[in-house]
Tab-separated table of C-alpha atoms in Angstrom:
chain	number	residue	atom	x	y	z
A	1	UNK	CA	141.135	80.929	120.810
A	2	UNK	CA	139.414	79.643	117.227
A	3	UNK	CA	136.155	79.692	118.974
A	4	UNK	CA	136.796	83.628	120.207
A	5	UNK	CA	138.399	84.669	116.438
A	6	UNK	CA	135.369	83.323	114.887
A	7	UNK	CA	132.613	84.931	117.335
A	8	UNK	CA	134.969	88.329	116.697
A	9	UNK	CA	134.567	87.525	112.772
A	10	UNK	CA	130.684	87.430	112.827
A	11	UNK	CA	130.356	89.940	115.400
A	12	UNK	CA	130.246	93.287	112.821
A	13	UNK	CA	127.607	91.162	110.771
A	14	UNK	CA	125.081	89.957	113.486
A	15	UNK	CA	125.307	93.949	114.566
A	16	UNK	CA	124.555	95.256	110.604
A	17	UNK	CA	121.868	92.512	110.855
A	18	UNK	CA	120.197	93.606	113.681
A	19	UNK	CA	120.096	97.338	113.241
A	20	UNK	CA	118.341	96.508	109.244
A	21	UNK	CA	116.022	94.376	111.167
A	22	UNK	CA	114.873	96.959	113.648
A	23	UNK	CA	115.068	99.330	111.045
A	24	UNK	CA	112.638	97.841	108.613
A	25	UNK	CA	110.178	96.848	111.741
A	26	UNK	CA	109.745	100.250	112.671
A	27	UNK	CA	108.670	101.527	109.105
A	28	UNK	CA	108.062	105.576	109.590
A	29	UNK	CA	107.149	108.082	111.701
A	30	UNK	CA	103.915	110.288	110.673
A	31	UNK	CA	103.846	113.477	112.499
A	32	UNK	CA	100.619	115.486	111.604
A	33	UNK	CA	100.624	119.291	111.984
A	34	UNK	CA	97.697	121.956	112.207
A	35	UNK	CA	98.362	125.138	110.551
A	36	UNK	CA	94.713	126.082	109.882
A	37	UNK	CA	92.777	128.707	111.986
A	38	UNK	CA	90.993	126.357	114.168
A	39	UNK	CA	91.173	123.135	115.354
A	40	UNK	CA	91.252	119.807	112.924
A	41	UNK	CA	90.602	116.504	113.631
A	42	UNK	CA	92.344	113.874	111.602
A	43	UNK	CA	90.816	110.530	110.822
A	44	UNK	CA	93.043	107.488	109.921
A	45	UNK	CA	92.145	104.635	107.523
A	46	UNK	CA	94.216	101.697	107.292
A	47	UNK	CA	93.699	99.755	103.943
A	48	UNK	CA	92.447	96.223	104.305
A	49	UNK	CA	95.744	94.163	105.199
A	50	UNK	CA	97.492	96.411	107.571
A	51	UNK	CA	97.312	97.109	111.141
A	52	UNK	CA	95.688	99.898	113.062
A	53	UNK	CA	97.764	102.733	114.079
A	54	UNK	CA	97.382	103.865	117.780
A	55	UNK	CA	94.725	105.620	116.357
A	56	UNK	CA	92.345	106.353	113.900
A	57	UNK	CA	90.531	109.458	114.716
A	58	UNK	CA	92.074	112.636	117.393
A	59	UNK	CA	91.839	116.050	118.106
A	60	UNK	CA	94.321	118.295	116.505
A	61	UNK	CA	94.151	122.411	118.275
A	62	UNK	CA	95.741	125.070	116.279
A	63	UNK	CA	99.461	124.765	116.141
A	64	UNK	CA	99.978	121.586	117.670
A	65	UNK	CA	101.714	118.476	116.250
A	66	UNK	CA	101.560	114.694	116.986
A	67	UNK	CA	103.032	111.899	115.635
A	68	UNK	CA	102.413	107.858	115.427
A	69	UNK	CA	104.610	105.010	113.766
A	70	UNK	CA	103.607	102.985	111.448
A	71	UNK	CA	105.215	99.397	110.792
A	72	UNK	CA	106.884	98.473	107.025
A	73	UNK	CA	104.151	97.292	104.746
A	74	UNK	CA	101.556	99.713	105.864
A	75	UNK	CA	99.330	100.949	103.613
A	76	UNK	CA	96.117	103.629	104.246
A	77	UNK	CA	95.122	107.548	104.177
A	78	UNK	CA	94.847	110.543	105.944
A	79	UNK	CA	92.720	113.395	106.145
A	80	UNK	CA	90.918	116.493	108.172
A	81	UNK	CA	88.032	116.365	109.498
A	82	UNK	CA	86.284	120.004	110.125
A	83	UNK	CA	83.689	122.275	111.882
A	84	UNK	CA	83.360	119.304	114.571
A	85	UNK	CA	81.163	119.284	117.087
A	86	UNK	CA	82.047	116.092	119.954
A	87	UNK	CA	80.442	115.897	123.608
A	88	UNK	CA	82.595	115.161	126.573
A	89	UNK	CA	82.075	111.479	126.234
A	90	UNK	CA	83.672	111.797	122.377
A	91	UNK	CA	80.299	111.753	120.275
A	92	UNK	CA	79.343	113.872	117.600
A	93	UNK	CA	79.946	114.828	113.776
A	94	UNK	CA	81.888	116.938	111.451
A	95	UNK	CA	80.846	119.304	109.213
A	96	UNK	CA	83.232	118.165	106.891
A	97	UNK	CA	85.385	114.481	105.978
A	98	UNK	CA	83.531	113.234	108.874
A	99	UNK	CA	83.924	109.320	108.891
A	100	UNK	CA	80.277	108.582	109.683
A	101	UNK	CA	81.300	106.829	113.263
A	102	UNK	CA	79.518	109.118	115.501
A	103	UNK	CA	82.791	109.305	117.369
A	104	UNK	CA	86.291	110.804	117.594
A	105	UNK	CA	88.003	107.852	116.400
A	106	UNK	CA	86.930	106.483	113.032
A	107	UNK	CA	87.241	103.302	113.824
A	108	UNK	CA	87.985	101.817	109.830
A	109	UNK	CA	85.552	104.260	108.556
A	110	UNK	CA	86.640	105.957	105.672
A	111	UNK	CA	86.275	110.361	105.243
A	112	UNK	CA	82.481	110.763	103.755
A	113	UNK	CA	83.713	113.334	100.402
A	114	UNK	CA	84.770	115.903	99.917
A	115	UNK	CA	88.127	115.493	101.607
A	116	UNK	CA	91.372	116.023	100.742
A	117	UNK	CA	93.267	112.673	100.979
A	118	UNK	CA	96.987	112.201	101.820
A	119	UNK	CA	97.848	108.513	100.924
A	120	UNK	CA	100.656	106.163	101.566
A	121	UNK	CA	102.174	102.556	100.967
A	122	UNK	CA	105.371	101.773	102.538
A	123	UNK	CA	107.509	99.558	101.026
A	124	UNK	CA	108.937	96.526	102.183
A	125	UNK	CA	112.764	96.795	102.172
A	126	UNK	CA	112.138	98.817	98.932
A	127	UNK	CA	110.270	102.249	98.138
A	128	UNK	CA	107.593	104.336	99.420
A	129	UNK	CA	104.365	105.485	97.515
A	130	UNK	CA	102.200	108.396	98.640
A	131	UNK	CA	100.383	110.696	97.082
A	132	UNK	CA	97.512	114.093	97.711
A	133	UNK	CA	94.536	113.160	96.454
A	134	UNK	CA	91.775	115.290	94.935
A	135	UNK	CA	89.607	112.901	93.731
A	136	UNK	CA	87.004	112.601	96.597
A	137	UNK	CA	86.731	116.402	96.752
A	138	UNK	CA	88.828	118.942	98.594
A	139	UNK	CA	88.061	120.437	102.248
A	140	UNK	CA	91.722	121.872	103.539
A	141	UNK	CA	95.288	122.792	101.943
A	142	UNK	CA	97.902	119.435	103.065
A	143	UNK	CA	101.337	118.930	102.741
A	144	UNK	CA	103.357	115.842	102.863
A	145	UNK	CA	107.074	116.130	103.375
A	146	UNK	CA	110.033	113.477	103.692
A	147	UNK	CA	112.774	113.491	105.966
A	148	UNK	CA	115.736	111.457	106.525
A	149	UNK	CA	114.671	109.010	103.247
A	150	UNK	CA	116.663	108.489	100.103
A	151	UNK	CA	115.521	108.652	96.334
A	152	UNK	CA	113.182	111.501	95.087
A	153	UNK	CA	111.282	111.899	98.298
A	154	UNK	CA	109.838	115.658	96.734
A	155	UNK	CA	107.088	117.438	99.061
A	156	UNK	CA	103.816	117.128	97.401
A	157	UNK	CA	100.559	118.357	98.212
A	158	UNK	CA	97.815	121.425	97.348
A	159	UNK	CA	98.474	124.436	99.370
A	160	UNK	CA	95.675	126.640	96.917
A	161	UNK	CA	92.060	127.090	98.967
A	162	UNK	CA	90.172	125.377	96.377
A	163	UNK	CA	87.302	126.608	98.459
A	164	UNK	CA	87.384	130.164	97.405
A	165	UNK	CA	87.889	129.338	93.619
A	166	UNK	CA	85.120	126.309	93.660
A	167	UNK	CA	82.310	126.453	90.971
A	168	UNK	CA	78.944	126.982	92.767
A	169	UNK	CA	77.770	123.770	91.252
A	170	UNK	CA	80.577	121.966	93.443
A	171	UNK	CA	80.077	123.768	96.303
A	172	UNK	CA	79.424	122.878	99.764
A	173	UNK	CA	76.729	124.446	101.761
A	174	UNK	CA	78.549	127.143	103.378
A	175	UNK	CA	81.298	126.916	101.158
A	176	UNK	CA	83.580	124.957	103.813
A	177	UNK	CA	84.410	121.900	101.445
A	178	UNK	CA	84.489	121.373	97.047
A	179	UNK	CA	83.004	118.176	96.020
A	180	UNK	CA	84.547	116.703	92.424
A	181	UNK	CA	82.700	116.364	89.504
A	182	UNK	CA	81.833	112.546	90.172
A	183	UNK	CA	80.245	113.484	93.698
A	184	UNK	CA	78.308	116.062	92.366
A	185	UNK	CA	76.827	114.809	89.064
A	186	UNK	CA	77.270	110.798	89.577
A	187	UNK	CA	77.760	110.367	86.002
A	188	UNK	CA	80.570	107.716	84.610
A	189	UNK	CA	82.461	110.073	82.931
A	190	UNK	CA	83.321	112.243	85.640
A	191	UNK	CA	83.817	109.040	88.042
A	192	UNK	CA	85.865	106.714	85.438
A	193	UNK	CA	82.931	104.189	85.736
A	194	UNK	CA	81.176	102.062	83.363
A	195	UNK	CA	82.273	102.482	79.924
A	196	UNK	CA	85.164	104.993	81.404
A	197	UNK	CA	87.014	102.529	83.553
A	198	UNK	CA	90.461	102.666	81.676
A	199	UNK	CA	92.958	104.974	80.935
A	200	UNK	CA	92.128	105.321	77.758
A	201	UNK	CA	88.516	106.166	78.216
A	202	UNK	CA	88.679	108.323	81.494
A	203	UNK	CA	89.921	111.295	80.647
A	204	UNK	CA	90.059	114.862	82.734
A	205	UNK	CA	86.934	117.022	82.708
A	206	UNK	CA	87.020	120.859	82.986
A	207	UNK	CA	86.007	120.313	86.517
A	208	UNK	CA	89.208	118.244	87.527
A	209	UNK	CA	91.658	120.083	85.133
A	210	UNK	CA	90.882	123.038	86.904
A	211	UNK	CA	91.391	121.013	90.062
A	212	UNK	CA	95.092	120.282	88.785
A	213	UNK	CA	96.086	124.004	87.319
A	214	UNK	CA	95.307	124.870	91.073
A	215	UNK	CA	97.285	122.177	92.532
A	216	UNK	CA	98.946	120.706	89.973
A	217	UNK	CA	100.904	117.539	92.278
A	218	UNK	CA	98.096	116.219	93.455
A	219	UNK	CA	95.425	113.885	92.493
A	220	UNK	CA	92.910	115.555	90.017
A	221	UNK	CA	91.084	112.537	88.746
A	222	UNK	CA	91.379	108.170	88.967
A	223	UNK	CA	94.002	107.676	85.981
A	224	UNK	CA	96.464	110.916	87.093
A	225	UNK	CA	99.158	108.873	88.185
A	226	UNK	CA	102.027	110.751	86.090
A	227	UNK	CA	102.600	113.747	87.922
A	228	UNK	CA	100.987	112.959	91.193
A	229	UNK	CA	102.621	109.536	92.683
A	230	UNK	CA	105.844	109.972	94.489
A	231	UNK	CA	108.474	107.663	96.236
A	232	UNK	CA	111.059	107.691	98.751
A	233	UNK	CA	113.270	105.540	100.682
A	234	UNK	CA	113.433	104.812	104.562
A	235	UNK	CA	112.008	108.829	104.984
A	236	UNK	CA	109.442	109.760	107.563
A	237	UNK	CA	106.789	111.840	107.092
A	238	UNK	CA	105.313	115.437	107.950
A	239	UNK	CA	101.575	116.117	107.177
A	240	UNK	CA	100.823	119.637	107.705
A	241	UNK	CA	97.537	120.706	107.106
A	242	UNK	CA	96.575	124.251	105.868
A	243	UNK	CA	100.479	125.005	104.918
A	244	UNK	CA	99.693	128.222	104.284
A	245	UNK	CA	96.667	129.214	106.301
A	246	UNK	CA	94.587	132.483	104.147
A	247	UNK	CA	95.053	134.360	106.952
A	248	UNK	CA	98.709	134.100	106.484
A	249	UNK	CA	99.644	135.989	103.242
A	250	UNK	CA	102.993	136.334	104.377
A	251	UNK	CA	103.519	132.403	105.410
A	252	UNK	CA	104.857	132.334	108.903
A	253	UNK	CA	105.494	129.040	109.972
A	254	UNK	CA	107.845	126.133	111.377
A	255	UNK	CA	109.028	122.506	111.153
A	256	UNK	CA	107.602	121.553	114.537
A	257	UNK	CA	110.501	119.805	116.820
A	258	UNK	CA	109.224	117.316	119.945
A	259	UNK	CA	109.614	117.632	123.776
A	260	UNK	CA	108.536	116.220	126.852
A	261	UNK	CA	105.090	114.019	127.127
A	262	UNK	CA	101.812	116.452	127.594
A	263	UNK	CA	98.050	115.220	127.352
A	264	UNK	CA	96.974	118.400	125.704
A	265	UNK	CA	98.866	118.334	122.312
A	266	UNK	CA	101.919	119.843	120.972
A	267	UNK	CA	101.903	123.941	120.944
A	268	UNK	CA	103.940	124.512	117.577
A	269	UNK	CA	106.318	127.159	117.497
A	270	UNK	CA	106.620	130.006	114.686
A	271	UNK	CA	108.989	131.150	111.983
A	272	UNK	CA	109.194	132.749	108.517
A	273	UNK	CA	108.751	130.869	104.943
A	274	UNK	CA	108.361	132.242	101.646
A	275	UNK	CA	106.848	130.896	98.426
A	276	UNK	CA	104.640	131.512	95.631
A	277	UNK	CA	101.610	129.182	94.789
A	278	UNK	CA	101.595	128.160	90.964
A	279	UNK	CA	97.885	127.722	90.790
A	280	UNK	CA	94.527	129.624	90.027
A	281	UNK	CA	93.012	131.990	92.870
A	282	UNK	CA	94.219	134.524	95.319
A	283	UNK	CA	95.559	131.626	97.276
A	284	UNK	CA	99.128	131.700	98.676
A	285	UNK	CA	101.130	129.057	100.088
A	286	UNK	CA	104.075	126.764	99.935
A	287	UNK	CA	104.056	126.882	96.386
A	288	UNK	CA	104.800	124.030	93.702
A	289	UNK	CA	106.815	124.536	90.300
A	290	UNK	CA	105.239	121.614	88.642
A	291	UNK	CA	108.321	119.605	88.535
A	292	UNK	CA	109.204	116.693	90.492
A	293	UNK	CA	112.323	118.324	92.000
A	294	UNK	CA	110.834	119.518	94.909
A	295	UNK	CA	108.736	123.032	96.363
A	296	UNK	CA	109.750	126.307	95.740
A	297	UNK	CA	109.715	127.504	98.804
A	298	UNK	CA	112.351	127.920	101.430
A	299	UNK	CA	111.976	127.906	105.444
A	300	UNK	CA	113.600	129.171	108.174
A	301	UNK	CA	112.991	129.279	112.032
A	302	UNK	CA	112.860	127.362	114.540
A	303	UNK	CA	109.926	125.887	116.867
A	304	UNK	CA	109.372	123.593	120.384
A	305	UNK	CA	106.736	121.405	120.751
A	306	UNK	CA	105.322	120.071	123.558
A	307	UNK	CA	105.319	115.875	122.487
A	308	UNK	CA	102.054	114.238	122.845
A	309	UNK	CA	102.952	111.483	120.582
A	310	UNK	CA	100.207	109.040	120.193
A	311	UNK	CA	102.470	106.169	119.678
A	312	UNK	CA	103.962	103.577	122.591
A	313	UNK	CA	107.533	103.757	121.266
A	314	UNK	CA	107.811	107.875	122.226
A	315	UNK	CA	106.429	107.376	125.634
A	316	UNK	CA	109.267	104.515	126.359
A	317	UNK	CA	111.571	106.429	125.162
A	318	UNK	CA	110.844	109.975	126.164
A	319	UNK	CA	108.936	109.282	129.624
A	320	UNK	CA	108.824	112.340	131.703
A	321	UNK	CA	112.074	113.983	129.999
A	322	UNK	CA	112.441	117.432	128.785
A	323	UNK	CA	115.213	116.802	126.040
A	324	UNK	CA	114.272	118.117	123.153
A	325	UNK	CA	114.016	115.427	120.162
A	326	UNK	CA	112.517	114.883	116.260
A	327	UNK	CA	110.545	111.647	115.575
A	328	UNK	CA	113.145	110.128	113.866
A	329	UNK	CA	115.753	110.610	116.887
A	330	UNK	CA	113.177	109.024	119.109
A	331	UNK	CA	112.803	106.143	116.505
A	332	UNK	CA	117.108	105.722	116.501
A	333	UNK	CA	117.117	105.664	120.287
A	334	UNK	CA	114.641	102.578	120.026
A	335	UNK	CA	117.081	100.718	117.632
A	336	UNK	CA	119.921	101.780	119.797
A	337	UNK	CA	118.570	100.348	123.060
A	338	UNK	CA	117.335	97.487	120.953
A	339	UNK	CA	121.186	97.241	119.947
A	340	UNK	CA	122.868	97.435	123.244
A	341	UNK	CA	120.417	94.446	125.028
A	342	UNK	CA	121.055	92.333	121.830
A	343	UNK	CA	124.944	93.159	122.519
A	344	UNK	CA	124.924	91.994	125.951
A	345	UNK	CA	123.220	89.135	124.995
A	346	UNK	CA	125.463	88.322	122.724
A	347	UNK	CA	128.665	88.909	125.195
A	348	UNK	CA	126.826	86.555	127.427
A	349	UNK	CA	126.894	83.476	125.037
C-alpha cells in the first residue's frame, strides 16, 4: 500500500515533467505563406550551431502555405527568393536572394543581397528573438506573426514595396529588388565598418532612414536594435510574404489553416483585412503604428489549406487524414501521444 501511495504522489509530477520536456524539444512551428503574385521560393539558413531544418531551399506557388519545426535553441533566417528559373532536375538561379547553390535547396548558403531577412533565435526554456531585417537590401514585403506564445510577441515586419519608392542609385536592374547603401557604395559608413564599427560611430544615413520611415519595425541599419528586436514566449510563427500584395489595394487575405498531406503545396484560402501602412509610397498593407503593441490592422475570414508540411512530425501525425488542423494542434497531438506511451509505461512498472 506505501509503495502504491507514493507512486500515486509522484505520479502528477513525472506527467508535468514530461509534457515541459516534450514541450521544450519541439521548439516552434514556422509556417511560411505566399501572398505575392507569383510564385516564391524560400531559402533557409541555419546559423553555425544549429541543425538543419527539413529543408533549406523549396518552392512556394501563389497562395500556398507550408510549415517545418524547428527544435529549442535554433537560431538562423529566412527569406524569398524571386524571378527563379529551376530545370526539372532542380538547377537553376534566381533573379533575386538567390543563395548562389545552383539548386533549389540552399544547402547553408546564405541569400546573395538584396533580400529581405526574417531572423530568429529561440530561446532555451526562456524567450524568443526575431526580427525583419533591412540591412542586406529589400526584395519582397514579410510578415512575422506569433501565435500561442506569451510576453510581447507583436507582429513585425515591412509590408511598404520599397521597390517602387527605391532611389535609382539603389536600384536593381529591372527594379525587382533595393540594395542598401553599404551594397551599393561599399563605403564604412554606410556598412558600420572600419572606423564605424560601434554604436556610437555608425549612425543612420539618409539612405537607411528612409528605409525605416517606410517600414519603421524592421531592420534599417547594423546598430537599430531599439525598435526592431522583438521577443516572445513558447509562440510559433507565421511568415507571410508580400502581406499585402500591390495588386491588392483592398487587402484580401487569410490566416491559412492545415489539412490532409498533398505533394503540390497548400492552396490558401481568402478573406478580408484592413489596415493602413505608416510609411512613405503608395504602398498599402498590414500597416504598423510604430509602437511595440502590435499592427493596426484587423482580419477576418477564414481559409483551408491543403498540408504539405515539410516536416516528419505532420506526416506522423496527420498521415492520409482529412481533419482539419493548425501547426500548433499537430505539434500538441505529438506531446499527447508522447504522453499516453510514457503513461503506460509508467502503469507497467
Amino acid at each position: 500500500m506505501d509503495h502504491l501511495c507514493h507512486r500515486s504522489s509522484t505520479f502528477p509530477l513525472f506527467l508535468v515533467t514530461l509534457l515541459v520536456a516534450t514541450k521544450v524539444s519541439y521548439g516552434a512551428t514556422f509556417t511560411f505563406v505566399n501572398r505575392c503574385e507569383n510564385t516564391v521560393w524560400p531559402g533557409i539558413l541555419a546559423n553555425a550551431g544549429s541543425p538543419r531544418l527539413d529543408s533549406t531551399g523549396f518552392e512556394l506557388p501563389k497562395e500556398t502555405s507550408r510549415s517545418f519545426l524547428a527544435p529549442t535553441g535554433w537560431s538562423g533566417r529566412f527569406w524569398a527568393r524571386t524571378s527563379c528559373n529551376f530545370d526539372d532536375s532542380g538547377s537553376g538561379s534566381c533573379l533575386t536572394g538567390d543563395c548562389g547553390s545552383g539548386q533549389v535547396e540552399c544547402n547553408g548558403l546564405g541569400a546573395v543581397p538584396p533580400a529581405t531577412l526574417a531572423e530568429f533565435t529561440l530561446g532555451t526554456g526562456g524567450q524568443d528573438f526575431y526580427d525583419v531585417s533591412l540591412v542586406d537590401g529589400y526584395n519582397v514585403p514579410m510578415l512575422i506573426e506569433g501565435s500561442g506564445g506569451s510576453g510581447m510577441c507583436a507582429s513585425t515586419g515591412c509590408s511598404t514595396d520599397l521597390n517602387r519608392q527605391c532611389p535609382q542609385e539603389l536600384k536593381v536592374s529591372g527594379g525587382e529588388a533595393c540594395k542598401s547603401a553599404c551594397e551599393a557604395f561599399g563605403s564604412p559608413e554606410y556598412c558600420c565598418s572600419g572606423a564605424f564599427n560601434t554604436p556610437d560611430t555608425c549612425k543612420p544615413s539618409v539612405y537607411s532612414e528612409m528605409f525605416k520611415a517606410a517600414c519603421p519595425r524592421s531592420y534599417s541599419y547594423a546598430y537599430d536594435d531599439a525598435t526592431s528586436t522583438f521577443t516572445c514566449t513558447g509562440a510559433d510563427y507565421t511568415v507571410t510574404f508580400c502581406p499585402s500584395s500591390p495588386s491588392q489595394k483592398s487587402t484580401s487575405y487569410s490566416t491559412p489553416m492545415t489539412s490532409s498531406s498533398t505533394s503540390q503545396g497548400s492552396t490558401v484560402g481568402t478573406g478580408s483585412a484592413s489596415g493602413l501602412d505608416s510609411g512613405l509610397g503608395s504602398g498599402s498593407g498590414l500597416g504598423y503604428s510604430g509602437s511595440i503593441s502590435g499592427s493596426t490592422g484587423t482580419e477576418t475570414g477564414s481559409g483551408e489549406t491543403m498540408l504539405t508540411d515539410g516536416s516528419w512530425l505532420a506526416g506522423l501525425a496527420m498521415g492520409d487524414s482529412n481533419r482539419i488542423a493548425s501547426p500548433t494542434v499537430l505539434r500538441h497531438s505529438s506531446m499527447a501521444c508522447a504522453t499516453f506511451f510514457a503513461l503506460v509505461s509508467f502503469i507497467h512498472l
